[in-house]
mmCIF file of C-alpha atoms in Angstrom:
data_model
loop_
_atom_site.group_PDB
_atom_site.id
_atom_site.type_symbol
_atom_site.label_atom_id
_atom_site.label_comp_id
_atom_site.label_asym_id
_atom_site.label_seq_id
_atom_site.Cartn_x
_atom_site.Cartn_y
_atom_site.Cartn_z
ATOM 1 C CA MET E 1 -104.454 9.419 19.130
ATOM 2 C CA ARG E 2 -100.832 10.520 19.399
ATOM 3 C CA LYS E 3 -99.185 11.210 16.043
ATOM 4 C CA THR E 4 -95.799 9.489 15.669
ATOM 5 C CA THR E 5 -92.882 10.788 13.682
ATOM 6 C CA MET E 6 -89.749 8.917 12.672
ATOM 7 C CA SER E 7 -86.301 10.346 12.100
ATOM 8 C CA ARG E 8 -84.304 9.277 9.046
ATOM 9 C CA ARG E 9 -81.937 7.293 11.267
ATOM 10 C CA THR E 10 -84.885 5.448 12.825
ATOM 11 C CA LEU E 11 -86.287 4.726 9.383
ATOM 12 C CA ILE E 12 -83.007 3.343 8.078
ATOM 13 C CA LYS E 13 -82.677 1.160 11.189
ATOM 14 C CA ALA E 14 -86.235 -0.039 10.670
ATOM 15 C CA ALA E 15 -85.476 -0.767 7.000
ATOM 16 C CA ALA E 16 -82.439 -2.800 7.979
ATOM 17 C CA ALA E 17 -84.393 -4.734 10.598
ATOM 18 C CA THR E 18 -87.228 -5.449 8.178
ATOM 19 C CA SER E 19 -84.848 -6.628 5.458
ATOM 20 C CA ALA E 20 -82.807 -8.754 7.841
ATOM 21 C CA ALA E 21 -85.891 -10.356 9.291
ATOM 22 C CA GLY E 22 -87.253 -11.151 5.814
ATOM 23 C CA LEU E 23 -90.641 -9.694 6.687
ATOM 24 C CA VAL E 24 -93.526 -9.369 4.288
ATOM 25 C CA PRO E 25 -93.073 -6.826 1.474
ATOM 26 C CA GLY E 26 -95.962 -4.620 2.576
ATOM 27 C CA LEU E 27 -94.375 -3.896 5.930
ATOM 28 C CA GLN E 28 -91.290 -2.323 4.373
ATOM 29 C CA SER E 29 -93.300 0.068 2.206
ATOM 30 C CA ALA E 30 -95.319 0.985 5.286
ATOM 31 C CA VAL E 31 -92.096 1.946 7.048
ATOM 32 C CA HIS E 32 -91.113 4.119 4.100
ATOM 33 C CA ALA E 33 -94.553 5.628 3.605
ATOM 34 C CA GLN E 34 -94.196 7.983 6.533
ATOM 35 C CA GLY E 35 -91.648 10.528 7.702
ATOM 36 C CA SER E 36 -88.884 12.138 5.680
ATOM 37 C CA ASP E 37 -87.790 9.014 3.784
ATOM 38 C CA LYS E 38 -90.910 8.687 1.633
ATOM 39 C CA PRO E 39 -89.887 8.419 -2.052
ATOM 40 C CA GLU E 40 -90.636 11.702 -3.823
ATOM 41 C CA LYS E 41 -91.492 9.842 -7.056
ATOM 42 C CA GLU E 42 -93.046 6.440 -6.617
ATOM 43 C CA GLU E 43 -93.056 5.208 -10.241
ATOM 44 C CA VAL E 44 -89.556 5.067 -11.724
ATOM 45 C CA ARG E 45 -88.939 4.422 -15.413
ATOM 46 C CA ILE E 46 -85.607 2.615 -15.818
ATOM 47 C CA GLY E 47 -84.287 2.090 -19.328
ATOM 48 C CA PHE E 48 -82.351 -1.034 -20.241
ATOM 49 C CA ILE E 49 -80.676 -2.566 -23.278
ATOM 50 C CA PRO E 50 -81.336 -6.268 -24.040
ATOM 51 C CA LEU E 51 -78.275 -7.701 -22.290
ATOM 52 C CA THR E 52 -77.877 -10.267 -19.526
ATOM 53 C CA ASP E 53 -76.561 -7.581 -17.176
ATOM 54 C CA CYS E 54 -79.915 -5.765 -17.114
ATOM 55 C CA ALA E 55 -81.003 -8.615 -14.813
ATOM 56 C CA SER E 56 -80.820 -6.908 -11.407
ATOM 57 C CA VAL E 57 -83.074 -4.050 -12.567
ATOM 58 C CA VAL E 58 -85.525 -6.483 -14.189
ATOM 59 C CA MET E 59 -85.600 -8.874 -11.211
ATOM 60 C CA ALA E 60 -86.074 -6.001 -8.724
ATOM 61 C CA SER E 61 -89.312 -5.306 -10.582
ATOM 62 C CA VAL E 62 -90.398 -8.898 -11.333
ATOM 63 C CA LEU E 63 -89.802 -10.147 -7.779
ATOM 64 C CA GLY E 64 -91.381 -7.097 -6.148
ATOM 65 C CA PHE E 65 -88.305 -5.889 -4.255
ATOM 66 C CA ASP E 66 -89.176 -2.376 -5.419
ATOM 67 C CA LYS E 67 -92.510 -2.418 -3.556
ATOM 68 C CA LYS E 68 -90.668 -3.147 -0.279
ATOM 69 C CA TYR E 69 -89.117 0.301 -0.527
ATOM 70 C CA GLY E 70 -92.169 2.224 -1.661
ATOM 71 C CA VAL E 71 -91.385 2.501 -5.384
ATOM 72 C CA LYS E 72 -92.536 0.837 -8.593
ATOM 73 C CA ILE E 73 -89.767 0.136 -11.115
ATOM 74 C CA VAL E 74 -90.984 0.194 -14.715
ATOM 75 C CA PRO E 75 -88.281 -1.458 -16.883
ATOM 76 C CA THR E 76 -88.251 0.150 -20.337
ATOM 77 C CA LYS E 77 -86.621 -1.694 -23.230
ATOM 78 C CA GLU E 78 -84.462 0.546 -25.423
ATOM 79 C CA ALA E 79 -82.948 -0.036 -28.859
ATOM 80 C CA SER E 80 -79.522 1.609 -28.532
ATOM 81 C CA TRP E 81 -77.199 3.321 -26.069
ATOM 82 C CA ALA E 82 -77.638 6.585 -27.976
ATOM 83 C CA GLY E 83 -81.375 6.249 -27.339
ATOM 84 C CA VAL E 84 -80.759 5.634 -23.635
ATOM 85 C CA ARG E 85 -78.519 8.712 -23.493
ATOM 86 C CA ASP E 86 -81.086 10.967 -25.178
ATOM 87 C CA LYS E 87 -83.983 9.767 -23.018
ATOM 88 C CA LEU E 88 -81.986 10.227 -19.805
ATOM 89 C CA VAL E 89 -80.968 13.742 -20.823
ATOM 90 C CA ASN E 90 -84.508 14.820 -21.809
ATOM 91 C CA GLY E 91 -86.198 13.148 -18.822
ATOM 92 C CA GLU E 92 -88.188 10.462 -20.666
ATOM 93 C CA LEU E 93 -86.286 7.962 -18.509
ATOM 94 C CA ASP E 94 -85.704 8.514 -14.798
ATOM 95 C CA MET E 95 -82.729 6.133 -14.638
ATOM 96 C CA ALA E 96 -81.044 3.509 -16.788
ATOM 97 C CA HIS E 97 -78.984 0.350 -16.850
ATOM 98 C CA VAL E 98 -76.158 2.133 -18.635
ATOM 99 C CA LEU E 99 -72.491 2.132 -19.630
ATOM 100 C CA TRP E 100 -70.150 3.843 -17.154
ATOM 101 C CA GLY E 101 -68.335 5.595 -19.968
ATOM 102 C CA LEU E 102 -71.587 6.927 -21.421
ATOM 103 C CA VAL E 103 -72.493 8.609 -18.132
ATOM 104 C CA TYR E 104 -69.013 10.132 -17.799
ATOM 105 C CA GLY E 105 -68.988 11.184 -21.456
ATOM 106 C CA VAL E 106 -72.322 13.031 -21.202
ATOM 107 C CA HIS E 107 -71.156 14.768 -18.004
ATOM 108 C CA LEU E 108 -68.169 16.162 -19.916
ATOM 109 C CA GLY E 109 -70.008 16.758 -23.197
ATOM 110 C CA VAL E 110 -68.228 13.932 -25.056
ATOM 111 C CA GLY E 111 -70.281 11.717 -27.353
ATOM 112 C CA GLY E 112 -73.436 13.794 -27.183
ATOM 113 C CA PRO E 113 -75.125 16.593 -25.245
ATOM 114 C CA LYS E 114 -73.517 17.890 -22.045
ATOM 115 C CA LYS E 115 -75.499 17.403 -18.839
ATOM 116 C CA ASP E 116 -74.527 16.815 -15.226
ATOM 117 C CA MET E 117 -74.910 13.108 -14.542
ATOM 118 C CA ALA E 118 -74.899 10.645 -11.639
ATOM 119 C CA VAL E 119 -73.930 7.025 -10.994
ATOM 120 C CA LEU E 120 -75.950 5.509 -8.148
ATOM 121 C CA MET E 121 -74.276 2.087 -8.046
ATOM 122 C CA ASN E 122 -72.383 -0.464 -10.120
ATOM 123 C CA LEU E 123 -74.630 -3.228 -11.480
ATOM 124 C CA ASN E 124 -72.217 -6.000 -12.455
ATOM 125 C CA HIS E 125 -68.643 -7.149 -12.834
ATOM 126 C CA ASN E 126 -67.294 -9.147 -15.787
ATOM 127 C CA GLY E 127 -69.287 -11.073 -18.383
ATOM 128 C CA GLN E 128 -68.568 -9.325 -21.685
ATOM 129 C CA ALA E 129 -66.526 -10.819 -24.529
ATOM 130 C CA ILE E 130 -64.641 -10.046 -27.728
ATOM 131 C CA THR E 131 -65.841 -12.135 -30.657
ATOM 132 C CA LEU E 132 -63.898 -12.733 -33.878
ATOM 133 C CA SER E 133 -65.550 -13.969 -37.066
ATOM 134 C CA LYS E 134 -65.292 -17.620 -38.094
ATOM 135 C CA LYS E 135 -63.507 -16.410 -41.261
ATOM 136 C CA LEU E 136 -60.717 -14.867 -39.157
ATOM 137 C CA ALA E 137 -60.544 -17.947 -36.933
ATOM 138 C CA ASP E 138 -60.173 -20.163 -40.037
ATOM 139 C CA LYS E 139 -57.090 -18.097 -40.921
ATOM 140 C CA GLY E 140 -55.621 -18.678 -37.459
ATOM 141 C CA ALA E 141 -56.767 -15.515 -35.652
ATOM 142 C CA VAL E 142 -58.190 -16.959 -32.441
ATOM 143 C CA ASP E 143 -56.749 -14.614 -29.790
ATOM 144 C CA GLY E 144 -55.002 -11.231 -29.558
ATOM 145 C CA ALA E 145 -51.513 -12.341 -30.596
ATOM 146 C CA SER E 146 -52.673 -14.396 -33.597
ATOM 147 C CA LEU E 147 -55.022 -11.596 -34.687
ATOM 148 C CA ALA E 148 -52.159 -9.064 -34.618
ATOM 149 C CA LYS E 149 -50.003 -11.494 -36.632
ATOM 150 C CA LEU E 150 -52.704 -11.961 -39.283
ATOM 151 C CA MET E 151 -53.375 -8.209 -39.531
ATOM 152 C CA ALA E 152 -49.638 -7.605 -40.094
ATOM 153 C CA ALA E 153 -49.370 -10.344 -42.724
ATOM 154 C CA GLU E 154 -52.595 -9.705 -44.642
ATOM 155 C CA LYS E 155 -52.981 -5.978 -45.118
ATOM 156 C CA ARG E 156 -56.571 -4.806 -45.624
ATOM 157 C CA ASP E 157 -59.189 -2.775 -43.789
ATOM 158 C CA TYR E 158 -60.156 -4.666 -40.629
ATOM 159 C CA THR E 159 -63.460 -3.578 -39.071
ATOM 160 C CA PHE E 160 -64.350 -4.012 -35.410
ATOM 161 C CA ALA E 161 -67.572 -2.989 -33.676
ATOM 162 C CA GLN E 162 -68.289 -1.599 -30.244
ATOM 163 C CA THR E 163 -71.584 -0.428 -28.772
ATOM 164 C CA PHE E 164 -71.022 3.276 -27.964
ATOM 165 C CA PRO E 165 -67.980 5.542 -28.572
ATOM 166 C CA THR E 166 -67.296 6.363 -24.890
ATOM 167 C CA GLY E 167 -68.688 3.118 -23.473
ATOM 168 C CA THR E 168 -67.235 0.091 -21.754
ATOM 169 C CA HIS E 169 -67.159 -2.175 -24.832
ATOM 170 C CA ALA E 170 -65.231 0.391 -26.866
ATOM 171 C CA MET E 171 -62.670 0.703 -24.080
ATOM 172 C CA TRP E 172 -62.284 -3.077 -23.609
ATOM 173 C CA LEU E 173 -61.845 -3.539 -27.371
ATOM 174 C CA TYR E 174 -59.283 -0.721 -27.677
ATOM 175 C CA TYR E 175 -57.357 -1.814 -24.583
ATOM 176 C CA TRP E 176 -57.157 -5.426 -25.775
ATOM 177 C CA LEU E 177 -56.059 -4.527 -29.307
ATOM 178 C CA ALA E 178 -53.444 -2.095 -27.964
ATOM 179 C CA SER E 179 -52.113 -4.760 -25.569
ATOM 180 C CA VAL E 180 -51.006 -6.792 -28.634
ATOM 181 C CA GLY E 181 -49.634 -3.772 -30.497
ATOM 182 C CA VAL E 182 -52.643 -2.970 -32.680
ATOM 183 C CA ASN E 183 -53.654 0.699 -32.600
ATOM 184 C CA PRO E 184 -57.464 0.690 -32.886
ATOM 185 C CA MET E 185 -57.494 4.267 -34.195
ATOM 186 C CA LYS E 186 -54.849 3.773 -36.884
ATOM 187 C CA ASP E 187 -54.658 0.070 -37.745
ATOM 188 C CA ALA E 188 -58.374 -0.725 -37.883
ATOM 189 C CA LYS E 189 -61.787 0.726 -38.635
ATOM 190 C CA VAL E 190 -64.110 0.895 -35.635
ATOM 191 C CA ILE E 191 -67.886 1.168 -35.997
ATOM 192 C CA THR E 192 -70.765 1.514 -33.514
ATOM 193 C CA VAL E 193 -73.501 -1.152 -33.506
ATOM 194 C CA PRO E 194 -76.280 -1.611 -30.886
ATOM 195 C CA PRO E 195 -75.793 -4.823 -28.842
ATOM 196 C CA PRO E 196 -78.791 -6.843 -30.145
ATOM 197 C CA GLN E 197 -77.689 -6.152 -33.757
ATOM 198 C CA MET E 198 -74.112 -7.456 -33.401
ATOM 199 C CA VAL E 199 -74.786 -11.062 -34.404
ATOM 200 C CA ALA E 200 -76.849 -10.120 -37.469
ATOM 201 C CA ASN E 201 -74.151 -7.709 -38.638
ATOM 202 C CA MET E 202 -71.403 -10.306 -38.263
ATOM 203 C CA ARG E 203 -73.521 -12.862 -40.116
ATOM 204 C CA VAL E 204 -73.611 -10.635 -43.223
ATOM 205 C CA GLY E 205 -69.901 -9.785 -42.972
ATOM 206 C CA ASN E 206 -70.078 -6.184 -41.747
ATOM 207 C CA MET E 207 -67.284 -6.684 -39.212
ATOM 208 C CA ASP E 208 -64.328 -8.899 -38.399
ATOM 209 C CA GLY E 209 -64.899 -8.746 -34.661
ATOM 210 C CA TYR E 210 -66.891 -7.060 -31.933
ATOM 211 C CA CYS E 211 -67.029 -6.427 -28.214
ATOM 212 C CA VAL E 212 -70.399 -6.633 -26.499
ATOM 213 C CA GLY E 213 -72.134 -7.896 -23.383
ATOM 214 C CA GLU E 214 -73.683 -11.326 -23.084
ATOM 215 C CA PRO E 215 -75.617 -13.088 -24.418
ATOM 216 C CA TRP E 216 -74.430 -11.750 -27.787
ATOM 217 C CA GLY E 217 -70.961 -13.309 -27.485
ATOM 218 C CA HIS E 218 -72.337 -16.786 -26.826
ATOM 219 C CA ARG E 219 -75.065 -16.271 -29.462
ATOM 220 C CA ALA E 220 -72.406 -15.959 -32.189
ATOM 221 C CA ILE E 221 -70.969 -19.323 -31.116
ATOM 222 C CA ALA E 222 -74.409 -20.951 -30.949
ATOM 223 C CA ASP E 223 -75.107 -19.656 -34.468
ATOM 224 C CA GLY E 224 -71.722 -20.843 -35.763
ATOM 225 C CA ILE E 225 -70.566 -17.453 -37.034
ATOM 226 C CA GLY E 226 -67.956 -16.399 -34.465
ATOM 227 C CA ILE E 227 -65.539 -17.450 -31.742
ATOM 228 C CA THR E 228 -64.672 -15.956 -28.363
ATOM 229 C CA ALA E 229 -61.144 -14.532 -28.579
ATOM 230 C CA THR E 230 -61.148 -13.250 -24.998
ATOM 231 C CA THR E 231 -63.491 -12.406 -22.165
ATOM 232 C CA THR E 232 -63.422 -8.989 -20.563
ATOM 233 C CA GLN E 233 -62.644 -10.522 -17.168
ATOM 234 C CA ASP E 234 -59.385 -11.698 -18.752
ATOM 235 C CA ILE E 235 -58.682 -8.081 -19.701
ATOM 236 C CA TRP E 236 -59.522 -6.811 -16.204
ATOM 237 C CA LYS E 237 -60.708 -9.174 -13.480
ATOM 238 C CA ASP E 238 -63.805 -7.790 -11.732
ATOM 239 C CA HIS E 239 -64.000 -4.729 -13.964
ATOM 240 C CA PRO E 240 -66.863 -2.254 -13.639
ATOM 241 C CA GLU E 241 -69.431 -2.754 -16.366
ATOM 242 C CA LYS E 242 -72.952 -1.344 -16.236
ATOM 243 C CA ALA E 243 -74.009 1.336 -13.791
ATOM 244 C CA LEU E 244 -77.379 2.475 -12.513
ATOM 245 C CA GLY E 245 -77.231 5.968 -13.980
ATOM 246 C CA THR E 246 -79.376 9.080 -13.880
ATOM 247 C CA THR E 247 -79.003 12.843 -14.070
ATOM 248 C CA ALA E 248 -77.670 14.988 -11.244
ATOM 249 C CA GLU E 249 -80.926 16.918 -11.440
ATOM 250 C CA PHE E 250 -82.979 13.772 -10.754
ATOM 251 C CA VAL E 251 -80.856 12.934 -7.689
ATOM 252 C CA LYS E 252 -81.227 16.457 -6.323
ATOM 253 C CA LYS E 253 -85.032 16.382 -6.684
ATOM 254 C CA HIS E 254 -85.565 12.731 -5.681
ATOM 255 C CA PRO E 255 -82.892 11.558 -3.204
ATOM 256 C CA ASN E 256 -85.298 9.259 -1.324
ATOM 257 C CA THR E 257 -86.463 7.691 -4.595
ATOM 258 C CA CYS E 258 -82.839 7.088 -5.608
ATOM 259 C CA ARG E 259 -82.059 5.474 -2.235
ATOM 260 C CA ALA E 260 -85.149 3.247 -2.464
ATOM 261 C CA VAL E 261 -84.224 2.079 -5.971
ATOM 262 C CA ILE E 262 -80.624 1.361 -4.917
ATOM 263 C CA MET E 263 -81.971 -0.784 -2.061
ATOM 264 C CA ALA E 264 -84.339 -2.683 -4.358
ATOM 265 C CA VAL E 265 -81.633 -3.340 -6.951
ATOM 266 C CA LEU E 266 -79.121 -4.313 -4.245
ATOM 267 C CA GLU E 267 -81.567 -6.863 -2.929
ATOM 268 C CA ALA E 268 -82.184 -8.224 -6.437
ATOM 269 C CA SER E 269 -78.405 -8.409 -7.032
ATOM 270 C CA LYS E 270 -77.964 -10.411 -3.840
ATOM 271 C CA TRP E 271 -80.846 -12.693 -4.833
ATOM 272 C CA ILE E 272 -79.329 -13.464 -8.263
ATOM 273 C CA ASP E 273 -75.928 -14.376 -6.836
ATOM 274 C CA ALA E 274 -77.403 -16.477 -4.013
ATOM 275 C CA GLY E 275 -77.343 -19.766 -5.928
ATOM 276 C CA LEU E 276 -77.833 -21.896 -9.001
ATOM 277 C CA GLN E 277 -81.626 -22.007 -8.772
ATOM 278 C CA ASN E 278 -81.911 -18.219 -8.671
ATOM 279 C CA LYS E 279 -79.519 -17.783 -11.598
ATOM 280 C CA ASN E 280 -81.532 -20.218 -13.690
ATOM 281 C CA LYS E 281 -84.763 -18.438 -12.760
ATOM 282 C CA MET E 282 -83.141 -15.117 -13.702
ATOM 283 C CA ALA E 283 -82.024 -16.554 -17.063
ATOM 284 C CA GLU E 284 -85.547 -17.825 -17.784
ATOM 285 C CA THR E 285 -86.993 -14.424 -16.901
ATOM 286 C CA VAL E 286 -84.647 -12.147 -18.856
ATOM 287 C CA ALA E 287 -84.579 -14.450 -21.924
ATOM 288 C CA ASP E 288 -88.234 -13.504 -22.482
ATOM 289 C CA LYS E 289 -89.217 -11.410 -25.499
ATOM 290 C CA ALA E 290 -90.006 -8.457 -23.212
ATOM 291 C CA TYR E 291 -86.365 -8.305 -22.109
ATOM 292 C CA VAL E 292 -83.398 -9.870 -23.961
ATOM 293 C CA ASN E 293 -85.418 -11.980 -26.433
ATOM 294 C CA THR E 294 -83.164 -15.016 -26.867
ATOM 295 C CA SER E 295 -83.061 -18.665 -25.823
ATOM 296 C CA VAL E 296 -82.480 -19.479 -22.145
ATOM 297 C CA ASP E 297 -79.489 -21.736 -22.869
ATOM 298 C CA VAL E 298 -77.611 -18.851 -24.516
ATOM 299 C CA ILE E 299 -77.887 -16.887 -21.253
ATOM 300 C CA ASN E 300 -77.611 -19.470 -18.501
ATOM 301 C CA GLN E 301 -74.322 -21.168 -19.467
ATOM 302 C CA ARG E 302 -72.071 -18.141 -19.119
ATOM 303 C CA ILE E 303 -74.007 -16.829 -16.121
ATOM 304 C CA LEU E 304 -72.861 -20.021 -14.379
ATOM 305 C CA GLY E 305 -69.281 -19.632 -15.629
ATOM 306 C CA ARG E 306 -69.551 -22.427 -18.215
ATOM 307 C CA TYR E 307 -67.660 -21.143 -21.229
ATOM 308 C CA GLN E 308 -66.827 -22.469 -24.682
ATOM 309 C CA ASN E 309 -64.880 -20.563 -27.332
ATOM 310 C CA GLY E 310 -66.499 -22.035 -30.460
ATOM 311 C CA LEU E 311 -63.366 -23.978 -31.365
ATOM 312 C CA GLY E 312 -63.846 -26.940 -29.038
ATOM 313 C CA LYS E 313 -62.302 -25.432 -25.917
ATOM 314 C CA THR E 314 -64.486 -25.379 -22.783
ATOM 315 C CA TRP E 315 -63.700 -24.074 -19.313
ATOM 316 C CA ASP E 316 -65.238 -23.096 -16.003
ATOM 317 C CA ASP E 317 -64.548 -19.430 -15.303
ATOM 318 C CA PRO E 318 -64.725 -18.385 -11.635
ATOM 319 C CA ASN E 319 -64.733 -14.725 -12.764
ATOM 320 C CA HIS E 320 -68.013 -14.928 -14.649
ATOM 321 C CA MET E 321 -70.614 -12.159 -14.510
ATOM 322 C CA LYS E 322 -71.439 -11.246 -10.922
ATOM 323 C CA PHE E 323 -74.166 -8.968 -9.619
ATOM 324 C CA PHE E 324 -73.409 -8.863 -5.882
ATOM 325 C CA ASN E 325 -70.479 -11.022 -4.718
ATOM 326 C CA ASP E 326 -71.015 -10.114 -1.043
ATOM 327 C CA GLY E 327 -71.366 -6.439 -1.937
ATOM 328 C CA LEU E 328 -68.030 -6.145 -3.747
ATOM 329 C CA VAL E 329 -69.775 -5.522 -7.061
ATOM 330 C CA ASN E 330 -72.065 -2.647 -6.268
ATOM 331 C CA PHE E 331 -69.985 0.078 -4.629
ATOM 332 C CA PRO E 332 -69.445 2.976 -7.102
ATOM 333 C CA TYR E 333 -65.660 3.268 -6.790
ATOM 334 C CA LEU E 334 -64.255 6.662 -7.753
ATOM 335 C CA SER E 335 -61.314 4.903 -9.401
ATOM 336 C CA ASP E 336 -63.676 2.908 -11.646
ATOM 337 C CA GLY E 337 -65.159 6.080 -13.108
ATOM 338 C CA MET E 338 -61.751 7.757 -13.366
ATOM 339 C CA TRP E 339 -60.387 4.830 -15.379
ATOM 340 C CA PHE E 340 -62.825 5.520 -18.208
ATOM 341 C CA LEU E 341 -61.690 9.142 -18.301
ATOM 342 C CA THR E 342 -58.052 8.007 -18.634
ATOM 343 C CA GLN E 343 -59.029 5.931 -21.663
ATOM 344 C CA HIS E 344 -61.097 8.746 -23.153
ATOM 345 C CA LYS E 345 -57.945 10.891 -22.927
ATOM 346 C CA ARG E 346 -55.750 8.081 -24.287
ATOM 347 C CA TRP E 347 -57.871 7.725 -27.427
ATOM 348 C CA GLY E 348 -58.440 11.422 -28.085
ATOM 349 C CA LEU E 349 -62.059 11.650 -26.963
ATOM 350 C CA LEU E 350 -60.859 14.176 -24.366
ATOM 351 C CA LYS E 351 -58.335 16.699 -25.656
ATOM 352 C CA GLU E 352 -57.038 17.734 -22.227
ATOM 353 C CA HIS E 353 -56.693 15.987 -18.879
ATOM 354 C CA PRO E 354 -59.888 16.550 -16.857
ATOM 355 C CA ASP E 355 -60.004 16.892 -13.082
ATOM 356 C CA TYR E 356 -60.204 13.104 -12.789
ATOM 357 C CA LEU E 357 -60.972 12.850 -9.085
ATOM 358 C CA GLY E 358 -63.181 15.946 -9.041
ATOM 359 C CA VAL E 359 -65.362 14.655 -11.878
ATOM 360 C CA ALA E 360 -65.698 11.218 -10.245
ATOM 361 C CA LYS E 361 -66.746 12.825 -6.953
ATOM 362 C CA GLN E 362 -69.396 14.865 -8.767
ATOM 363 C CA ILE E 363 -70.841 11.844 -10.590
ATOM 364 C CA ASN E 364 -70.608 8.928 -8.129
ATOM 365 C CA GLN E 365 -73.273 9.186 -5.435
ATOM 366 C CA ILE E 366 -71.258 7.464 -2.726
ATOM 367 C CA ASP E 367 -73.154 8.926 0.234
ATOM 368 C CA LEU E 368 -76.527 7.772 -1.120
ATOM 369 C CA TYR E 369 -75.107 4.349 -1.864
ATOM 370 C CA LYS E 370 -73.647 4.054 1.657
ATOM 371 C CA GLN E 371 -77.020 4.922 3.192
ATOM 372 C CA ALA E 372 -78.776 2.232 1.145
ATOM 373 C CA ALA E 373 -76.061 -0.378 1.706
ATOM 374 C CA GLY E 374 -75.906 0.405 5.410
ATOM 375 C CA ALA E 375 -79.639 -0.108 5.769
ATOM 376 C CA LEU E 376 -79.306 -3.548 4.170
ATOM 377 C CA LYS E 377 -76.128 -4.420 6.088
ATOM 378 C CA VAL E 378 -74.182 -4.728 2.832
ATOM 379 C CA SER E 379 -70.439 -4.335 3.327
ATOM 380 C CA ILE E 380 -68.802 -1.085 2.195
ATOM 381 C CA PRO E 381 -65.098 -0.897 1.231
ATOM 382 C CA ALA E 382 -62.672 1.135 3.315
ATOM 383 C CA SER E 383 -61.520 3.217 0.344
ATOM 384 C CA PRO E 384 -63.306 4.641 -2.728
ATOM 385 C CA LEU E 385 -60.199 3.711 -4.778
ATOM 386 C CA ARG E 386 -59.205 0.149 -5.667
ATOM 387 C CA SER E 387 -56.172 -1.392 -7.323
ATOM 388 C CA SER E 388 -56.208 -3.767 -10.312
ATOM 389 C CA LYS E 389 -53.685 -5.217 -12.734
ATOM 390 C CA LEU E 390 -54.939 -5.340 -16.319
ATOM 391 C CA VAL E 391 -54.058 -7.704 -19.170
ATOM 392 C CA ASP E 392 -50.945 -5.725 -20.195
ATOM 393 C CA GLY E 393 -49.510 -5.950 -16.673
ATOM 394 C CA VAL E 394 -50.116 -2.259 -15.915
ATOM 395 C CA VAL E 395 -51.576 -1.523 -12.475
ATOM 396 C CA TRP E 396 -54.437 0.963 -12.135
ATOM 397 C CA ASP E 397 -55.090 2.367 -8.649
ATOM 398 C CA GLY E 398 -56.512 5.823 -9.358
ATOM 399 C CA LYS E 399 -53.667 7.640 -7.601
ATOM 400 C CA ASP E 400 -52.024 9.406 -10.581
ATOM 401 C CA PRO E 401 -54.544 9.273 -13.442
ATOM 402 C CA ALA E 402 -52.809 11.802 -15.726
ATOM 403 C CA LYS E 403 -49.502 9.911 -15.558
ATOM 404 C CA TYR E 404 -51.359 6.639 -16.134
ATOM 405 C CA ALA E 405 -53.231 8.020 -19.180
ATOM 406 C CA ASP E 406 -50.026 9.391 -20.728
ATOM 407 C CA GLY E 407 -47.965 6.283 -19.973
ATOM 408 C CA PHE E 408 -49.307 3.902 -22.615
ATOM 409 C CA LYS E 409 -47.043 2.945 -25.507
ATOM 410 C CA VAL E 410 -50.003 2.618 -27.864
ATOM 411 C CA GLN E 411 -52.333 5.625 -27.888
ATOM 412 C CA LEU E 412 -53.756 8.155 -30.324
#
């Protein structure tokens, strides 16, 4: 019997054909089980924090998309972002649903141990919120401008919580406060609280406001203890949020495994965004005790763009949390990673300007992502930089990061 061998190009073409044809899951893993594309590590432990945006990792496992590509994703529930960081660094976790800014911080030795890191793909856009306590809302602080006015009129220590010092929620909170003239480092006290503990801490009066991912913004409204002052998509439409992160060492040793996981998570992302039925099924799945551990209705409203602020206002938000959006979500833009570095510099987490572009090129695994996306016929942008206008009217395009970082009126 003649032994057949397959080149990587042939394998990727075969993967694309299998995916496009919607063939049975076993066939895909058979394609990947031979030749040079076989995953080096077939069981992959992926850490996650109980947040709605862990959904694409969870659904890739629950729906069996991982098996199509010859891997088994083992979702591992973690208690805090610091725990995720430590387990990634010491190898207890292979990958994680993780904050962009955490990955970049660890790479530069900010906010913990220094280790070369990697971002494989972006997991979601939008879908976080800043919550203010009912006590503040009763005094008229219901958005940024009215909060700034109250803080100026009633002098005291105001405490706000974020989820990790270099993370996305810290940066959204700081950016929003600064956009209304409040310096988060000088005019307020900022504390770190793990996402699932936000609501309990607000209930007992430990903070005046917090920024966190869903469902913990909507949970505060459902429990009658807080109001939504702003959503993060109103700070930056289609902002990067969670990444699929790992260490550079893991990528170097297991490139085929990384590619297979990207493909599985891409397929799950596409599945979630495909329609109402899938989103509801996702909400039912991740609400379970094993994952987010909350009621389905707290997750599924905002996933569908149905928002309420806790003060009687309701609206349909077209820029709700998205996992795929025809592939626009998942590409690991260099400019997305660089933006977090500009904010780390702005707020004194970095003392000097880093090599913004150089660091982003080290961390973001664009070639691996392109291989996976190409195999699944997912569109890839023409440029690794993108342009966005944020809530203060300032445009970020990644072209002059040092000038951008130094150009803010409010900074440390």
